[in-house]
Coordinates of C-alpha atoms in Angstrom, one line a residue:
Chain F
M1 CA -28.3 -30.6 -131.7
K2 CA -26.6 -27.8 -131.1
N3 CA -23.5 -26.2 -130.5
F4 CA -23.4 -24.7 -126.7
K5 CA -20.9 -23.0 -124.1
S6 CA -21.6 -25.0 -121.0
K7 CA -20.6 -24.2 -117.7
I8 CA -18.8 -26.7 -115.1
L9 CA -21.0 -27.4 -112.0
S10 CA -19.5 -29.6 -110.5
Q11 CA -16.7 -32.7 -110.5
K12 CA -16.0 -35.6 -108.3
S13 CA -14.3 -38.9 -108.8
I14 CA -16.5 -41.9 -108.1
A15 CA -14.2 -44.6 -108.5
L16 CA -10.9 -45.2 -109.4
G17 CA -9.8 -43.6 -112.7
Y18 CA -13.2 -42.9 -112.9
M19 CA -14.8 -39.3 -113.0
E20 CA -18.1 -37.8 -113.2
M21 CA -18.6 -34.0 -114.4
K22 CA -22.4 -32.1 -113.7
F23 CA -22.7 -29.2 -116.3
S24 CA -25.3 -26.8 -117.3
W25 CA -27.8 -27.3 -120.2
P26 CA -29.2 -24.7 -122.2
E27 CA -33.3 -23.7 -121.6
D28 CA -33.6 -23.7 -125.6
C29 CA -31.6 -27.4 -126.3
E30 CA -33.9 -30.2 -126.4
T31 CA -34.0 -32.7 -123.5
P32 CA -31.5 -35.3 -124.3
K33 CA -32.2 -39.0 -123.8
A34 CA -30.3 -42.3 -122.5
G35 CA -28.2 -43.3 -125.1
Q36 CA -27.7 -39.7 -126.5
F37 CA -23.6 -38.5 -126.6
L38 CA -22.4 -35.3 -126.4
T39 CA -19.0 -34.0 -127.7
I40 CA -16.3 -31.7 -125.7
K41 CA -13.8 -29.2 -127.7
I42 CA -11.3 -29.8 -125.3
Q43 CA -9.2 -26.8 -125.5
E44 CA -8.3 -24.9 -128.2
Q45 CA -4.8 -25.9 -128.8
P46 CA -4.4 -28.8 -131.7
I47 CA -3.2 -31.3 -129.7
P48 CA -5.4 -32.8 -128.8
L49 CA -7.4 -31.8 -132.0
L50 CA -10.9 -33.3 -131.9
R51 CA -13.4 -33.5 -129.7
R52 CA -14.2 -36.1 -127.4
P53 CA -17.3 -38.0 -127.1
F54 CA -19.0 -38.9 -123.7
A55 CA -22.3 -40.6 -123.2
L56 CA -24.5 -38.7 -120.8
S57 CA -25.3 -40.1 -118.0
A58 CA -27.3 -37.8 -116.4
Y59 CA -30.0 -35.1 -116.9
N60 CA -32.1 -32.8 -114.5
Q61 CA -35.0 -31.5 -115.7
E62 CA -35.6 -28.8 -113.3
E63 CA -31.7 -27.5 -112.5
K64 CA -31.2 -27.9 -116.2
S65 CA -28.0 -29.6 -116.0
A66 CA -26.5 -33.2 -117.5
S67 CA -23.9 -35.2 -116.8
I68 CA -20.9 -37.5 -118.0
I69 CA -19.0 -40.1 -116.6
Y70 CA -15.7 -40.6 -117.9
Q71 CA -12.5 -42.2 -117.6
V72 CA -9.2 -40.6 -117.0
R73 CA -7.3 -42.2 -120.1
G74 CA -5.5 -39.8 -122.5
T75 CA -4.4 -36.5 -122.9
G76 CA -8.3 -35.2 -123.7
T77 CA -9.8 -36.4 -120.5
E78 CA -6.7 -35.8 -118.4
I79 CA -6.9 -32.1 -119.2
L80 CA -10.9 -32.4 -118.9
S81 CA -10.4 -33.8 -115.1
S82 CA -8.3 -31.0 -114.5
M83 CA -11.1 -28.4 -115.1
K84 CA -12.7 -27.1 -112.1
D85 CA -16.5 -25.8 -111.3
G86 CA -17.0 -22.2 -113.2
E87 CA -15.0 -23.5 -115.9
T88 CA -17.1 -23.4 -119.7
L89 CA -17.0 -26.4 -121.7
D90 CA -17.6 -25.8 -125.9
V91 CA -20.7 -29.0 -126.0
L92 CA -22.1 -30.3 -128.8
S93 CA -25.3 -32.1 -128.1
P94 CA -27.6 -34.5 -127.8
L95 CA -25.8 -36.8 -130.7
G96 CA -26.9 -39.9 -131.5
N97 CA -30.1 -42.2 -131.1
S98 CA -31.5 -43.3 -127.6
F99 CA -32.5 -47.0 -126.1
T100 CA -35.8 -48.3 -126.9
M101 CA -38.1 -48.2 -123.6
P102 CA -39.2 -51.8 -123.3
K103 CA -43.0 -53.1 -123.2
K104 CA -44.6 -52.8 -119.9
K105 CA -44.4 -56.1 -119.2
E106 CA -40.7 -56.5 -119.7
T107 CA -37.5 -56.6 -117.3
P108 CA -34.8 -54.5 -118.6
L109 CA -31.6 -56.1 -117.7
L110 CA -28.7 -53.6 -118.1
V111 CA -25.6 -54.3 -118.5
A112 CA -22.4 -51.9 -117.8
G113 CA -18.8 -52.3 -118.1
G114 CA -16.4 -49.6 -117.8
I115 CA -17.1 -46.0 -119.0
G116 CA -20.4 -47.6 -120.6
L117 CA -21.8 -47.0 -116.7
G118 CA -22.8 -43.5 -118.2
P119 CA -25.9 -44.3 -120.1
I120 CA -27.0 -47.8 -118.3
L121 CA -26.8 -45.8 -115.3
Y122 CA -29.3 -42.6 -117.1
F123 CA -31.4 -45.6 -119.1
A124 CA -31.8 -47.5 -115.7
R125 CA -33.3 -44.5 -113.6
E126 CA -35.5 -43.2 -116.3
L127 CA -36.9 -46.9 -116.3
D128 CA -37.1 -46.8 -112.9
K129 CA -39.7 -43.8 -112.9
A130 CA -41.4 -44.9 -115.2
G131 CA -42.3 -48.0 -113.2
Y132 CA -39.9 -50.4 -114.4
S133 CA -37.8 -52.7 -112.1
P134 CA -34.9 -53.0 -114.2
I135 CA -31.7 -55.1 -113.1
L136 CA -28.5 -53.0 -113.7
V137 CA -25.2 -55.6 -113.7
F138 CA -21.9 -53.2 -113.2
G139 CA -19.0 -55.7 -113.7
C140 CA -15.4 -54.7 -113.5
R141 CA -12.0 -56.2 -112.5
D142 CA -12.2 -55.3 -108.2
K143 CA -13.8 -53.4 -106.1
S144 CA -11.4 -50.2 -106.6
L145 CA -13.7 -49.6 -109.5
I146 CA -17.0 -49.8 -107.8
P147 CA -18.6 -45.6 -108.1
D148 CA -20.8 -45.1 -105.0
L149 CA -24.3 -44.9 -106.6
P150 CA -27.8 -44.4 -105.2
P151 CA -29.9 -47.3 -105.1
L152 CA -33.2 -47.8 -107.7
K153 CA -36.7 -47.4 -106.1
N154 CA -38.1 -50.1 -108.0
G155 CA -35.2 -52.4 -109.6
R156 CA -31.9 -53.4 -107.9
I157 CA -28.6 -52.5 -109.0
Q158 CA -25.5 -55.2 -109.0
F159 CA -22.0 -55.0 -108.9
C160 CA -19.7 -58.0 -110.1
T161 CA -16.5 -58.2 -109.8
D162 CA -13.7 -60.5 -111.6
D163 CA -11.6 -61.3 -108.0
G164 CA -14.8 -61.5 -106.3
S165 CA -13.8 -58.5 -103.8
E166 CA -17.3 -57.5 -103.9
G167 CA -20.6 -58.2 -105.1
F168 CA -20.9 -61.7 -107.2
H169 CA -17.8 -63.3 -107.7
G170 CA -18.2 -63.3 -111.8
S171 CA -18.7 -61.4 -114.9
S172 CA -21.6 -59.7 -115.8
V173 CA -22.5 -62.2 -118.0
D174 CA -21.7 -64.8 -115.5
Y175 CA -24.3 -63.2 -113.3
L176 CA -27.5 -62.8 -116.4
N177 CA -27.0 -66.9 -116.5
C178 CA -27.5 -67.1 -112.9
L179 CA -30.7 -65.1 -112.4
D180 CA -33.6 -67.2 -112.3
S181 CA -35.8 -68.4 -115.5
S182 CA -38.8 -66.3 -114.2
E183 CA -36.3 -63.1 -114.4
L184 CA -35.6 -64.0 -117.9
K185 CA -39.1 -64.6 -119.4
N186 CA -40.0 -61.4 -120.3
A187 CA -36.2 -60.0 -120.1
Y188 CA -34.8 -57.3 -122.3
V189 CA -31.3 -57.1 -122.3
Y190 CA -29.5 -53.5 -123.0
S191 CA -25.7 -52.9 -122.4
C192 CA -22.5 -50.5 -123.3
G193 CA -19.2 -51.0 -122.0
P194 CA -16.2 -52.8 -123.5
T195 CA -16.4 -54.8 -127.3
G196 CA -15.9 -58.5 -125.3
M197 CA -18.7 -57.5 -123.2
L198 CA -21.2 -56.5 -125.3
K199 CA -20.9 -59.4 -128.0
A200 CA -21.0 -62.0 -124.8
C201 CA -24.2 -60.2 -123.4
H202 CA -25.9 -61.0 -127.4
N203 CA -24.8 -64.1 -127.5
F204 CA -26.6 -64.3 -123.8
A205 CA -29.9 -62.5 -125.7
V206 CA -29.6 -65.1 -128.2
S207 CA -29.0 -67.9 -126.3
K208 CA -32.4 -67.0 -124.4
N209 CA -34.5 -65.5 -127.4
I210 CA -34.9 -62.2 -125.5
P211 CA -34.3 -59.2 -127.5
S212 CA -30.7 -57.1 -127.0
E213 CA -30.0 -53.0 -127.5
T214 CA -26.3 -52.2 -127.5
A215 CA -24.5 -48.7 -127.6
M216 CA -21.8 -48.9 -129.5
E217 CA -17.8 -47.2 -129.5
E218 CA -15.7 -46.4 -132.1
M219 CA -13.2 -43.6 -132.6
M220 CA -14.9 -40.5 -133.6
A221 CA -14.2 -37.3 -136.0
C222 CA -17.3 -35.5 -136.7
G223 CA -19.7 -36.9 -134.5
V224 CA -22.7 -35.7 -136.8
G225 CA -22.9 -38.3 -139.5
A226 CA -20.7 -36.6 -142.4
C227 CA -17.6 -38.3 -142.1
M228 CA -18.2 -41.8 -142.3
G229 CA -14.8 -42.5 -139.8
C230 CA -16.6 -44.1 -136.7
V231 CA -18.8 -46.7 -138.3
V232 CA -19.2 -50.6 -137.0
E233 CA -19.4 -53.5 -139.2
L234 CA -23.0 -55.0 -139.7
A235 CA -24.0 -58.9 -139.6
E236 CA -24.6 -60.4 -143.1
G237 CA -28.4 -59.9 -144.6
Q238 CA -28.4 -56.5 -143.7
E239 CA -29.0 -53.9 -146.2
K240 CA -25.5 -51.8 -145.5
Q241 CA -22.0 -53.2 -145.0
Y242 CA -21.6 -50.6 -142.5
A243 CA -23.4 -48.2 -140.3
R244 CA -22.5 -45.1 -138.3
V245 CA -22.1 -45.4 -134.8
C246 CA -22.4 -41.5 -134.2
K247 CA -25.7 -40.9 -136.4
D248 CA -27.3 -44.2 -137.1
G249 CA -26.6 -45.4 -133.2
P250 CA -24.4 -45.2 -131.0
V251 CA -27.5 -47.7 -129.5
F252 CA -28.2 -50.8 -132.1
Q253 CA -30.6 -54.2 -132.1
S254 CA -27.3 -56.7 -131.1
R255 CA -28.5 -59.2 -134.1
I256 CA -27.6 -56.3 -136.6
I257 CA -23.7 -56.0 -135.4
K258 CA -21.4 -58.3 -136.9
W259 CA -19.5 -59.5 -134.1
T260 CA -16.3 -61.0 -134.5
Chain P
M1 CA -15.7 -5.2 -150.7
D2 CA -15.3 -7.7 -153.5
L3 CA -15.2 -11.4 -151.9
S4 CA -16.5 -13.4 -155.3
I5 CA -14.2 -15.5 -157.3
K6 CA -14.3 -16.2 -160.7
I7 CA -14.2 -19.9 -161.8
K8 CA -14.9 -20.6 -165.8
N9 CA -18.1 -18.4 -166.5
K10 CA -19.3 -18.6 -162.7
T11 CA -18.7 -17.0 -159.7
L12 CA -18.4 -17.8 -156.1
P13 CA -19.9 -15.8 -153.9
N14 CA -16.8 -15.8 -151.5
P15 CA -13.4 -17.6 -151.0
V16 CA -14.4 -20.0 -148.0
G17 CA -15.8 -23.3 -149.0
V18 CA -15.8 -26.9 -146.9
A19 CA -13.8 -29.3 -147.9
S20 CA -14.7 -33.0 -149.5
G21 CA -15.3 -35.8 -146.8
T22 CA -15.5 -33.3 -144.1
F23 CA -19.0 -32.3 -144.7
G24 CA -20.9 -34.8 -145.8
Y25 CA -23.4 -33.5 -148.5
G26 CA -25.0 -30.4 -146.1
E27 CA -27.5 -31.5 -144.6
E28 CA -25.2 -32.8 -141.3
Y29 CA -24.4 -29.6 -140.6
A30 CA -27.5 -27.7 -141.2
P31 CA -28.9 -27.1 -137.7
L32 CA -24.9 -26.0 -136.5
T33 CA -23.9 -23.5 -139.3
D34 CA -25.7 -21.5 -141.9
L35 CA -25.1 -22.7 -145.3
S36 CA -26.1 -19.9 -147.0
K37 CA -23.1 -18.5 -146.0
L38 CA -21.0 -20.6 -147.5
G39 CA -18.8 -20.4 -150.6
A40 CA -19.3 -23.3 -151.8
I41 CA -19.8 -27.0 -150.4
Y42 CA -17.7 -29.7 -151.9
T43 CA -19.8 -33.0 -151.2
K44 CA -18.6 -35.6 -149.8
A45 CA -16.8 -37.9 -152.9
V46 CA -19.8 -39.8 -155.5
T47 CA -18.8 -42.4 -157.5
V48 CA -20.4 -44.7 -159.8
E49 CA -22.0 -47.2 -158.0
P50 CA -22.1 -46.8 -153.9
R51 CA -19.2 -48.0 -152.4
P52 CA -19.3 -49.5 -148.3
G53 CA -15.4 -48.3 -147.3
N54 CA -12.6 -49.5 -145.8
P55 CA -12.8 -51.9 -142.5
L56 CA -12.5 -50.3 -139.2
P57 CA -11.1 -49.0 -137.5
R58 CA -10.5 -45.8 -140.2
L59 CA -9.4 -42.9 -138.2
V60 CA -7.1 -42.2 -135.6
E61 CA -5.5 -39.1 -134.2
T62 CA -2.4 -37.7 -134.4
P63 CA 0.3 -34.8 -133.1
A64 CA -2.4 -32.2 -134.3
G65 CA -4.4 -34.1 -137.0
M66 CA -5.8 -37.4 -137.9
I67 CA -5.2 -40.0 -140.1
N68 CA -8.6 -41.5 -141.9
S69 CA -9.0 -44.2 -144.4
I70 CA -12.8 -43.3 -144.8
G71 CA -11.9 -45.5 -148.6
L72 CA -14.7 -42.8 -150.3
A73 CA -17.9 -44.3 -148.6
N74 CA -20.6 -43.2 -150.4
V75 CA -24.0 -43.0 -151.8
G76 CA -23.7 -43.8 -155.3
T77 CA -24.7 -41.8 -158.4
K78 CA -27.8 -43.2 -158.2
G79 CA -28.4 -42.8 -154.7
F80 CA -26.9 -39.1 -154.8
L81 CA -29.5 -37.8 -157.8
E82 CA -32.2 -39.6 -155.0
E83 CA -31.7 -38.7 -151.8
K84 CA -28.8 -35.9 -151.6
I85 CA -30.0 -33.7 -154.6
P86 CA -33.4 -32.6 -152.7
F87 CA -31.2 -30.8 -150.0
L88 CA -29.0 -29.9 -151.7
K89 CA -31.5 -27.6 -154.5
T90 CA -32.9 -25.8 -151.4
L91 CA -29.4 -24.2 -150.8
S92 CA -28.2 -20.6 -152.1
C93 CA -24.5 -21.2 -151.8
P94 CA -22.9 -23.0 -155.1
V95 CA -22.9 -27.0 -154.6
I96 CA -19.6 -28.6 -156.3
L97 CA -19.9 -32.4 -156.7
N98 CA -16.5 -34.3 -155.8
V99 CA -16.1 -36.8 -158.5
A100 CA -14.1 -40.1 -157.8
G101 CA -13.6 -43.4 -159.4
S102 CA -11.4 -46.6 -160.1
L103 CA -10.8 -46.1 -164.2
E104 CA -11.0 -42.8 -166.1
E105 CA -14.5 -43.9 -167.8
D106 CA -16.1 -44.2 -164.2
Y107 CA -15.5 -40.6 -163.2
A108 CA -16.9 -39.6 -166.9
E109 CA -20.3 -41.8 -165.7
V110 CA -20.4 -39.8 -162.9
I111 CA -20.5 -36.6 -164.7
R112 CA -22.7 -37.7 -167.4
R113 CA -24.9 -38.7 -165.2
V114 CA -25.5 -35.9 -163.3
D115 CA -25.0 -33.0 -165.7
F116 CA -28.2 -32.2 -166.1
Q117 CA -28.9 -31.1 -162.4
D118 CA -28.7 -27.3 -162.1
A119 CA -28.3 -27.4 -158.7
I120 CA -24.7 -28.6 -159.3
W121 CA -22.6 -25.9 -159.9
G122 CA -19.0 -27.4 -160.7
Y123 CA -17.0 -30.8 -160.5
E124 CA -14.0 -31.2 -158.5
V125 CA -12.2 -34.3 -159.8
N126 CA -11.0 -36.6 -156.9
I127 CA -7.0 -37.9 -158.4
S128 CA -5.8 -37.5 -154.8
C129 CA -7.8 -40.2 -152.5
P130 CA -4.6 -42.4 -151.1
N131 CA -7.3 -44.5 -149.5
V132 CA -8.3 -47.1 -152.1
K133 CA -6.5 -49.5 -154.4
H134 CA -7.3 -48.2 -157.6
G135 CA -7.8 -45.1 -159.3
G136 CA -7.5 -42.4 -157.2
L137 CA -3.9 -41.5 -156.3
A138 CA -2.5 -43.7 -158.9
F139 CA -4.4 -40.8 -161.6
G140 CA -2.8 -38.3 -159.8
T141 CA 0.7 -38.8 -159.9
D142 CA 1.6 -39.3 -163.2
P143 CA 0.9 -35.9 -165.4
V144 CA 0.1 -37.8 -168.8
Q145 CA -3.2 -39.7 -166.9
V146 CA -4.1 -36.4 -165.3
E147 CA -4.4 -34.3 -168.7
R148 CA -5.7 -37.0 -170.7
L149 CA -8.8 -37.7 -167.6
T150 CA -8.9 -33.8 -167.7
S151 CA -9.4 -33.4 -171.4
T152 CA -12.2 -36.2 -171.3
L153 CA -14.1 -34.8 -168.9
R154 CA -13.8 -31.2 -170.2
K155 CA -15.8 -32.7 -173.3
L156 CA -18.4 -33.8 -170.8
T157 CA -19.8 -30.6 -169.3
D158 CA -19.5 -26.7 -169.5
K159 CA -19.3 -26.3 -165.8
P160 CA -16.2 -25.4 -163.7
L161 CA -14.0 -28.6 -163.9
I162 CA -11.8 -27.8 -160.6
M163 CA -8.5 -30.7 -160.5
K164 CA -8.1 -31.8 -156.4
L165 CA -4.3 -32.5 -156.6
T166 CA -2.1 -34.7 -154.1
P167 CA 1.0 -33.8 -152.5
N168 CA 2.2 -37.1 -152.6
V169 CA 3.9 -36.5 -155.6
T170 CA 8.2 -35.3 -156.3
D171 CA 6.6 -32.1 -158.6
I172 CA 2.9 -31.0 -157.9
T173 CA 3.5 -28.2 -160.1
A174 CA 4.0 -30.7 -163.5
I175 CA 0.4 -32.6 -162.2
A176 CA -0.8 -28.7 -162.4
R177 CA 0.2 -27.8 -165.7
A178 CA -1.1 -31.1 -166.8
A179 CA -3.9 -30.8 -165.4
E180 CA -4.4 -26.7 -167.1
A181 CA -3.0 -28.2 -170.1
G182 CA -6.3 -30.6 -170.2
G183 CA -8.7 -27.9 -169.5
A184 CA -9.4 -27.6 -166.4
D185 CA -10.7 -24.4 -164.9
A186 CA -9.4 -24.5 -161.2
V187 CA -6.7 -27.1 -159.3
A188 CA -7.3 -27.2 -155.6
C189 CA -4.4 -28.1 -153.0
I190 CA -3.8 -30.2 -151.6
N191 CA -5.6 -33.9 -150.8
T192 CA -4.4 -35.7 -147.4
V193 CA -0.9 -36.1 -147.3
M194 CA -0.1 -40.0 -146.7
G195 CA 0.8 -40.9 -143.0
M196 CA 1.0 -43.8 -140.8
V197 CA 0.4 -44.6 -137.2
V198 CA 1.7 -47.7 -135.6
D199 CA -0.3 -49.4 -133.2
I200 CA 2.9 -50.7 -130.3
H201 CA 0.8 -52.5 -127.9
K202 CA -0.5 -54.1 -131.0
R203 CA 2.0 -54.3 -133.2
K204 CA 0.9 -53.6 -136.4
P205 CA -0.4 -50.2 -137.7
A206 CA -3.4 -48.6 -136.2
I207 CA -5.8 -48.6 -139.1
P208 CA -6.0 -51.9 -141.5
A209 CA -4.9 -50.9 -144.4
G210 CA -1.8 -49.3 -143.0
T211 CA -1.3 -45.5 -144.7
G212 CA -3.9 -43.3 -144.9
G213 CA -4.4 -39.9 -145.4
L214 CA -3.0 -37.3 -143.1
S215 CA -5.6 -34.1 -142.5
G216 CA -5.3 -30.8 -140.0
P217 CA -2.6 -28.6 -138.5
A218 CA -0.1 -30.6 -139.1
I219 CA -0.2 -30.4 -143.0
K220 CA -0.9 -26.7 -143.6
P221 CA 2.9 -25.6 -144.2
V222 CA 2.5 -28.8 -147.1
G223 CA -0.4 -27.1 -148.4
I224 CA 1.2 -23.7 -148.3
A225 CA 3.9 -24.5 -150.1
A226 CA 1.9 -26.5 -152.4
V227 CA -0.5 -23.3 -153.3
Y228 CA 2.7 -20.6 -154.0
R229 CA 4.4 -23.4 -156.1
V230 CA 1.0 -24.3 -158.2
S231 CA -0.1 -20.9 -158.1
K232 CA 3.7 -19.6 -160.4
A233 CA 3.0 -21.9 -162.4
V234 CA -0.5 -22.3 -163.8
N235 CA -2.8 -19.6 -165.1
I236 CA -5.9 -21.1 -163.6
P237 CA -7.6 -20.2 -160.0
V238 CA -6.2 -22.6 -157.3
I239 CA -8.3 -23.2 -154.4
G240 CA -6.0 -24.0 -151.6
L241 CA -6.6 -26.4 -148.8
G242 CA -4.9 -28.3 -145.7
G243 CA -4.8 -27.4 -142.1
I244 CA -7.1 -24.1 -142.6
M245 CA -8.2 -23.9 -138.6
N246 CA -9.1 -20.3 -138.9
A247 CA -8.6 -16.8 -140.4
D248 CA -4.8 -16.2 -140.1
D249 CA -4.5 -19.5 -141.5
A250 CA -6.7 -18.6 -144.6
V251 CA -4.6 -15.2 -144.7
E252 CA -1.7 -17.4 -145.5
Y253 CA -3.0 -19.4 -147.7
L254 CA -4.9 -16.1 -150.0
L255 CA -1.2 -14.9 -149.8
A256 CA 0.2 -17.7 -150.8
G257 CA -1.3 -17.3 -153.9
A258 CA -4.7 -19.1 -153.1
S259 CA -8.0 -17.7 -154.8
A260 CA -9.8 -19.5 -152.9
L261 CA -10.4 -21.8 -149.7
Q262 CA -11.7 -25.2 -148.6
I263 CA -12.3 -25.4 -144.8
G264 CA -11.9 -29.9 -143.9
T265 CA -10.9 -31.0 -140.3
A266 CA -11.9 -28.2 -139.1
N267 CA -15.3 -28.5 -138.9
F268 CA -15.7 -31.8 -137.2
I269 CA -13.8 -29.4 -134.4
D270 CA -15.9 -26.2 -135.0
P271 CA -18.7 -27.0 -137.2
D272 CA -18.6 -22.9 -137.8
T273 CA -15.2 -22.4 -139.0
S274 CA -15.6 -21.8 -142.1
G275 CA -18.2 -19.0 -141.2
K276 CA -15.6 -17.0 -138.6
V277 CA -12.6 -17.3 -141.1
L278 CA -14.9 -15.7 -144.0
A279 CA -15.2 -12.6 -141.0
G280 CA -11.9 -13.0 -140.5
I281 CA -10.5 -12.5 -143.8
K282 CA -12.8 -9.9 -144.4
K283 CA -11.6 -8.0 -141.0
Y284 CA -8.0 -8.8 -142.4
M285 CA -9.0 -7.1 -145.7
R286 CA -10.3 -3.7 -143.7
E287 CA -7.2 -3.4 -142.2
A288 CA -5.3 -4.1 -145.0
G289 CA -6.9 -2.0 -146.8
F290 CA -7.6 -4.7 -149.3
T291 CA -11.3 -4.4 -151.6
K292 CA -11.0 -7.5 -153.4
I293 CA -9.5 -11.1 -153.0
S294 CA -7.0 -10.5 -155.7
D295 CA -5.6 -8.0 -153.7
F296 CA -3.9 -10.7 -151.5
H297 CA -1.9 -12.3 -154.8
G298 CA 1.7 -11.0 -155.3
Y299 CA 3.5 -10.5 -152.2
F300 CA 5.7 -12.4 -152.3

């Protein structure tokens, strides 16, 4: 990990309230992996005070750039969304762990909701490049929240809307339940999004007896494992009661999480 | 320019340390700042047995601050000795162990078990944590208990003993005098200020414990006032902390009577704050014609 200054290369709206920002990545900083995140110091003034965490949504080795997808939902992200190309970001990255590559014979089922799309999209493209046939399922309320995404070469992207205004009518997990048993035979579930969706993905994976990883989100202060603030509670039988999202995660085997 | 500060029989190389609970056990921040330049690392609190900490959520941001309710989550004394000391031994800066407990005996037991370790420069005794049900704040609000606890711990070690005081009292100078009377070598002012945020959408406190410890720039004036009053009430060094974000904040504390400082919440925003604060203090000293830290004292 490294604390570095980065130039904003581009910023655009990709869906209602959702932005994608691309920025430079330093030559001497390690290559980030899907699931890892960064924190951005929004400004010098003490309101907002804390750095803001964002999952990486892409990394371009040739261009030496990386991207995040974020939702504008508070003072920090409002300031971020108003920043222009060429402005400087204070970045701390790469932080946390990453998704595990599945075995060659496995079918990755990637489930995203809201800003959970960022890390899931990054992983889906990595898997696609590596020759897997990932199925990316993105669930949201209605079609205004659906971003325009380039298709995967070997896999596919499935949109699901609660109101049926585009794609599959129902939740992401409703869609998973409609999959053919042959697609589920060697499946591996990866999820990132709202807690309710993550829990549903976990329950789905347990019911089908397939492995499942989930990227968690919690309010964060340090981002490097020092403050013990961003913990999640672990299931009974685990060695510890809590794990740090920033250092032990954000990606966990879903079975070790205590889902309440 | 002499930046060193003497506490008991030992010397801190410079006044800028990093506060307990904001810097882990050093290792977490090693890739991001030069630990050898720190005046001291005040470790995450250590209790006799490991503690899982409080239920989540444990953090909430406030205007110019944050409230935490970590609940002294830590590896315990055995875990500290096995997992943390090997790294801390490699450091050239002083390592000050923050000691916490529920009972007087707990504090004593931690010191008994670790005092043989040369890597530990001294102790900061946490009698002011607002986030534990037993001990913590309860000790720090009663001068009689503070003097007795300090006196008990004094007998167990020859290393510097720093009592960390809470601002959540009517008269912090009475607590500071009690610590001095018990044999403390320094006092640290302040720990977090009790605060609360209510989630109006869920209609309940934002953190399960209800109240937590407020830190960050929002509490700086509280910390400076405490340092100012305590430094006039005792004859031992006062270590100032609470909302220091830059060199100007640090200079305020030094002019108010602090002999040394701790950077806390600012580490989360800029891991290299301590290095920048130290550089800024040196610049201020050059410009003001100061040659040693004690030159700051006595201006008002």
